[in-house]
Amino acid sequence: MKRIGVFGGTFDPVHVGHLAIANAALEDLALDRVYFVPAQRSPLKEKGPLLSASIAAEPRFQVSRAELDRAGPSFTVDTLESLRREGELFLILGSDAYADFERWREPERIRGLATVVLAARPGAPNAPDGVRMLDSPLMDISSRELRARAARGKSLRYLVPEAVLRYIEEHRLYR
């Protein structure tokens, strides 16, 4: 049975922290594949190729359109249901996102569909007992901060993959 990581988010923009977490999941969990699942209401809905270009160097990374192609609101439980036939699922979350996990739709069902694994995030609470932590680098970087940095006219070089940097600069995104 294949071992599949499921890593959701807006990825607006995708940055080196996202890639480092996904790579740590590949190594720590011996995954066959990591699906990047962009959120349905993300601006990347029109820029899907940008995420694909960002992960092209790692053949085990793949973009999933599970949420982009679904009508109505997207919920993690629905995404996991749609992917469960692919193999054993591992839901990859930042420890900051896990702080609200119990308020998500059907958290117990999510736990039944996937093993929840966390990447440490600066300032986020420690994982509760029974939740696995990835051995990923602790990077204090967020897409929100990067959008604000770009809006101030600051460079995103070395913070985002080169393809993302070129796209942001060419299209003057976040200005």
Tab-separated table of C-alpha atoms in Angstrom:
chain	number	residue	atom	x	y	z
A	1	MET	CA	0.000	0.000	0.000
A	2	LYS	CA	1.333	3.431	-0.935
A	3	ARG	CA	2.052	5.997	1.756
A	4	ILE	CA	0.671	9.399	0.775
A	5	GLY	CA	1.248	12.763	2.449
A	6	VAL	CA	-1.547	15.317	2.126
A	7	PHE	CA	-0.358	18.902	2.611
A	8	GLY	CA	-3.029	21.559	2.246
A	9	GLY	CA	-2.888	25.322	2.295
A	10	THR	CA	-3.233	28.426	0.205
A	11	PHE	CA	0.416	28.277	-0.923
A	12	ASP	CA	0.059	31.960	-1.827
A	13	PRO	CA	2.950	32.058	-2.451
A	14	VAL	CA	4.551	28.664	-1.998
A	15	HIS	CA	7.824	29.188	-0.114
A	16	VAL	CA	10.903	27.303	1.023
A	17	GLY	CA	9.261	26.478	4.360
A	18	HIS	CA	6.481	24.558	2.566
A	19	LEU	CA	9.043	22.622	0.538
A	20	ALA	CA	11.208	21.871	3.593
A	21	ILE	CA	8.203	20.511	5.508
A	22	ALA	CA	7.115	18.338	2.570
A	23	ASN	CA	10.665	17.028	2.178
A	24	ALA	CA	10.890	16.227	5.896
A	25	ALA	CA	7.618	14.297	5.593
A	26	LEU	CA	9.028	12.278	2.679
A	27	GLU	CA	12.050	11.335	4.782
A	28	ASP	CA	10.495	10.867	8.221
A	29	LEU	CA	7.423	8.959	7.086
A	30	ALA	CA	8.943	7.066	4.132
A	31	LEU	CA	6.228	8.482	1.890
A	32	ASP	CA	5.780	7.504	-1.731
A	33	ARG	CA	4.216	10.856	-2.589
A	34	VAL	CA	3.208	14.200	-1.090
A	35	TYR	CA	0.126	15.861	-2.509
A	36	PHE	CA	0.078	19.647	-2.247
A	37	VAL	CA	-3.621	20.505	-2.007
A	38	PRO	CA	-4.248	24.205	-2.719
A	39	ALA	CA	-7.332	25.594	-1.005
A	40	GLN	CA	-10.296	26.184	-3.263
A	41	ARG	CA	-10.598	29.896	-2.604
A	42	SER	CA	-6.915	30.505	-3.098
A	43	PRO	CA	-5.698	33.042	-5.658
A	44	LEU	CA	-3.588	30.139	-6.929
A	45	LYS	CA	-6.736	28.694	-8.469
A	46	GLU	CA	-5.757	30.644	-11.573
A	47	LYS	CA	-2.028	30.127	-10.979
A	48	GLY	CA	-1.898	26.345	-10.525
A	49	PRO	CA	1.105	26.006	-12.855
A	50	LEU	CA	3.129	28.182	-10.451
A	51	LEU	CA	2.799	25.623	-7.654
A	52	SER	CA	3.567	22.819	-10.131
A	53	ALA	CA	6.739	24.599	-11.270
A	54	SER	CA	7.800	25.054	-7.636
A	55	ILE	CA	7.697	21.354	-6.882
A	56	ALA	CA	8.862	20.011	-10.255
A	57	ALA	CA	12.366	19.156	-8.996
A	58	GLU	CA	11.010	16.458	-6.649
A	59	PRO	CA	9.130	13.733	-8.558
A	60	ARG	CA	7.357	12.556	-5.390
A	61	PHE	CA	5.683	15.968	-4.988
A	62	GLN	CA	2.434	16.409	-6.868
A	63	VAL	CA	-0.349	19.003	-6.982
A	64	SER	CA	-3.807	17.664	-6.207
A	65	ARG	CA	-6.834	19.495	-7.559
A	66	ALA	CA	-9.101	17.709	-5.053
A	67	GLU	CA	-10.275	20.998	-3.520
A	68	LEU	CA	-9.960	23.227	-6.580
A	69	ASP	CA	-12.349	21.085	-8.624
A	70	ARG	CA	-14.941	20.565	-5.864
A	71	ALA	CA	-18.040	22.765	-5.854
A	72	GLY	CA	-18.894	24.585	-2.639
A	73	PRO	CA	-16.758	24.977	0.462
A	74	SER	CA	-13.779	22.671	0.904
A	75	PHE	CA	-13.260	20.701	4.059
A	76	THR	CA	-10.246	18.558	4.884
A	77	VAL	CA	-12.468	15.589	5.723
A	78	ASP	CA	-13.921	15.671	2.181
A	79	THR	CA	-10.464	15.898	0.626
A	80	LEU	CA	-9.236	12.922	2.627
A	81	GLU	CA	-12.362	10.951	1.680
A	82	SER	CA	-11.617	11.642	-1.993
A	83	LEU	CA	-7.991	10.476	-1.623
A	84	ARG	CA	-8.407	7.478	0.690
A	85	ARG	CA	-8.270	4.884	-2.096
A	86	GLU	CA	-4.789	6.133	-3.047
A	87	GLY	CA	-3.158	4.524	-0.011
A	88	GLU	CA	-2.350	5.150	3.641
A	89	LEU	CA	-2.823	8.887	4.224
A	90	PHE	CA	-0.766	11.230	6.401
A	91	LEU	CA	-2.190	14.711	6.944
A	92	ILE	CA	0.681	17.192	7.194
A	93	LEU	CA	-0.073	20.286	9.273
A	94	GLY	CA	1.867	23.111	10.838
A	95	SER	CA	1.579	23.020	14.608
A	96	ASP	CA	-0.026	26.477	14.411
A	97	ALA	CA	-2.865	25.092	12.244
A	98	TYR	CA	-3.357	22.187	14.625
A	99	ALA	CA	-4.261	24.615	17.416
A	100	ASP	CA	-7.717	24.967	15.784
A	101	PHE	CA	-8.024	21.341	14.694
A	102	GLU	CA	-10.846	20.438	17.085
A	103	ARG	CA	-12.998	23.155	15.477
A	104	TRP	CA	-12.569	21.665	11.999
A	105	ARG	CA	-15.388	19.685	10.425
A	106	GLU	CA	-15.330	16.106	11.780
A	107	PRO	CA	-11.902	16.016	13.441
A	108	GLU	CA	-12.424	12.425	14.638
A	109	ARG	CA	-13.272	11.311	11.104
A	110	ILE	CA	-10.127	13.079	9.854
A	111	ARG	CA	-8.083	11.091	12.403
A	112	GLY	CA	-9.754	7.925	11.136
A	113	LEU	CA	-8.848	8.691	7.530
A	114	ALA	CA	-5.274	9.878	8.071
A	115	THR	CA	-2.448	9.926	10.543
A	116	VAL	CA	-1.997	13.549	11.602
A	117	VAL	CA	1.630	14.697	11.611
A	118	LEU	CA	2.826	18.140	12.608
A	119	ALA	CA	5.660	20.399	11.587
A	120	ALA	CA	6.788	22.705	14.374
A	121	ARG	CA	6.018	26.380	13.862
A	122	PRO	CA	7.571	29.193	15.900
A	123	GLY	CA	5.349	30.287	18.759
A	124	ALA	CA	2.847	27.459	18.271
A	125	PRO	CA	1.975	25.165	21.154
A	126	ASN	CA	3.665	21.794	21.470
A	127	ALA	CA	1.886	18.824	19.970
A	128	PRO	CA	-0.368	16.872	22.302
A	129	ASP	CA	0.513	13.314	23.261
A	130	GLY	CA	-0.104	10.854	20.479
A	131	VAL	CA	0.492	13.306	17.632
A	132	ARG	CA	3.670	12.756	15.674
A	133	MET	CA	6.066	15.648	15.058
A	134	LEU	CA	8.117	15.782	11.875
A	135	ASP	CA	11.840	16.326	12.118
A	136	SER	CA	11.565	19.438	9.970
A	137	PRO	CA	13.546	22.663	10.184
A	138	LEU	CA	11.940	25.339	12.323
A	139	MET	CA	11.437	28.183	9.863
A	140	ASP	CA	9.740	31.402	10.875
A	141	ILE	CA	8.312	32.159	7.439
A	142	SER	CA	4.735	32.530	6.270
A	143	SER	CA	3.003	33.326	3.025
A	144	ARG	CA	1.264	36.264	4.720
A	145	GLU	CA	4.627	37.764	5.687
A	146	LEU	CA	5.968	37.235	2.178
A	147	ARG	CA	2.970	38.992	0.593
A	148	ALA	CA	3.487	41.938	2.966
A	149	ARG	CA	7.215	41.997	2.226
A	150	ALA	CA	6.552	42.073	-1.528
A	151	ALA	CA	3.954	44.829	-1.013
A	152	ARG	CA	6.713	46.926	0.628
A	153	GLY	CA	8.893	46.386	-2.448
A	154	LYS	CA	11.272	43.980	-0.682
A	155	SER	CA	12.852	41.000	-2.414
A	156	LEU	CA	11.645	37.449	-1.841
A	157	ARG	CA	14.875	35.957	-3.191
A	158	TYR	CA	15.921	32.828	-1.255
A	159	LEU	CA	12.530	32.757	0.479
A	160	VAL	CA	10.564	31.311	-2.441
A	161	PRO	CA	11.604	28.947	-5.247
A	162	GLU	CA	13.184	30.688	-8.247
A	163	ALA	CA	10.155	29.995	-10.493
A	164	VAL	CA	7.865	31.635	-7.931
A	165	LEU	CA	10.179	34.630	-7.567
A	166	ARG	CA	10.254	35.188	-11.340
A	167	TYR	CA	6.470	34.902	-11.599
A	168	ILE	CA	5.860	37.315	-8.707
A	169	GLU	CA	8.305	39.841	-10.148
A	170	GLU	CA	7.057	39.546	-13.759
A	171	HIS	CA	3.412	39.922	-12.739
A	172	ARG	CA	4.090	42.445	-9.955
A	173	LEU	CA	2.042	40.371	-7.539
A	174	TYR	CA	1.251	41.634	-4.050
A	175	ARG	CA	2.146	45.246	-4.924
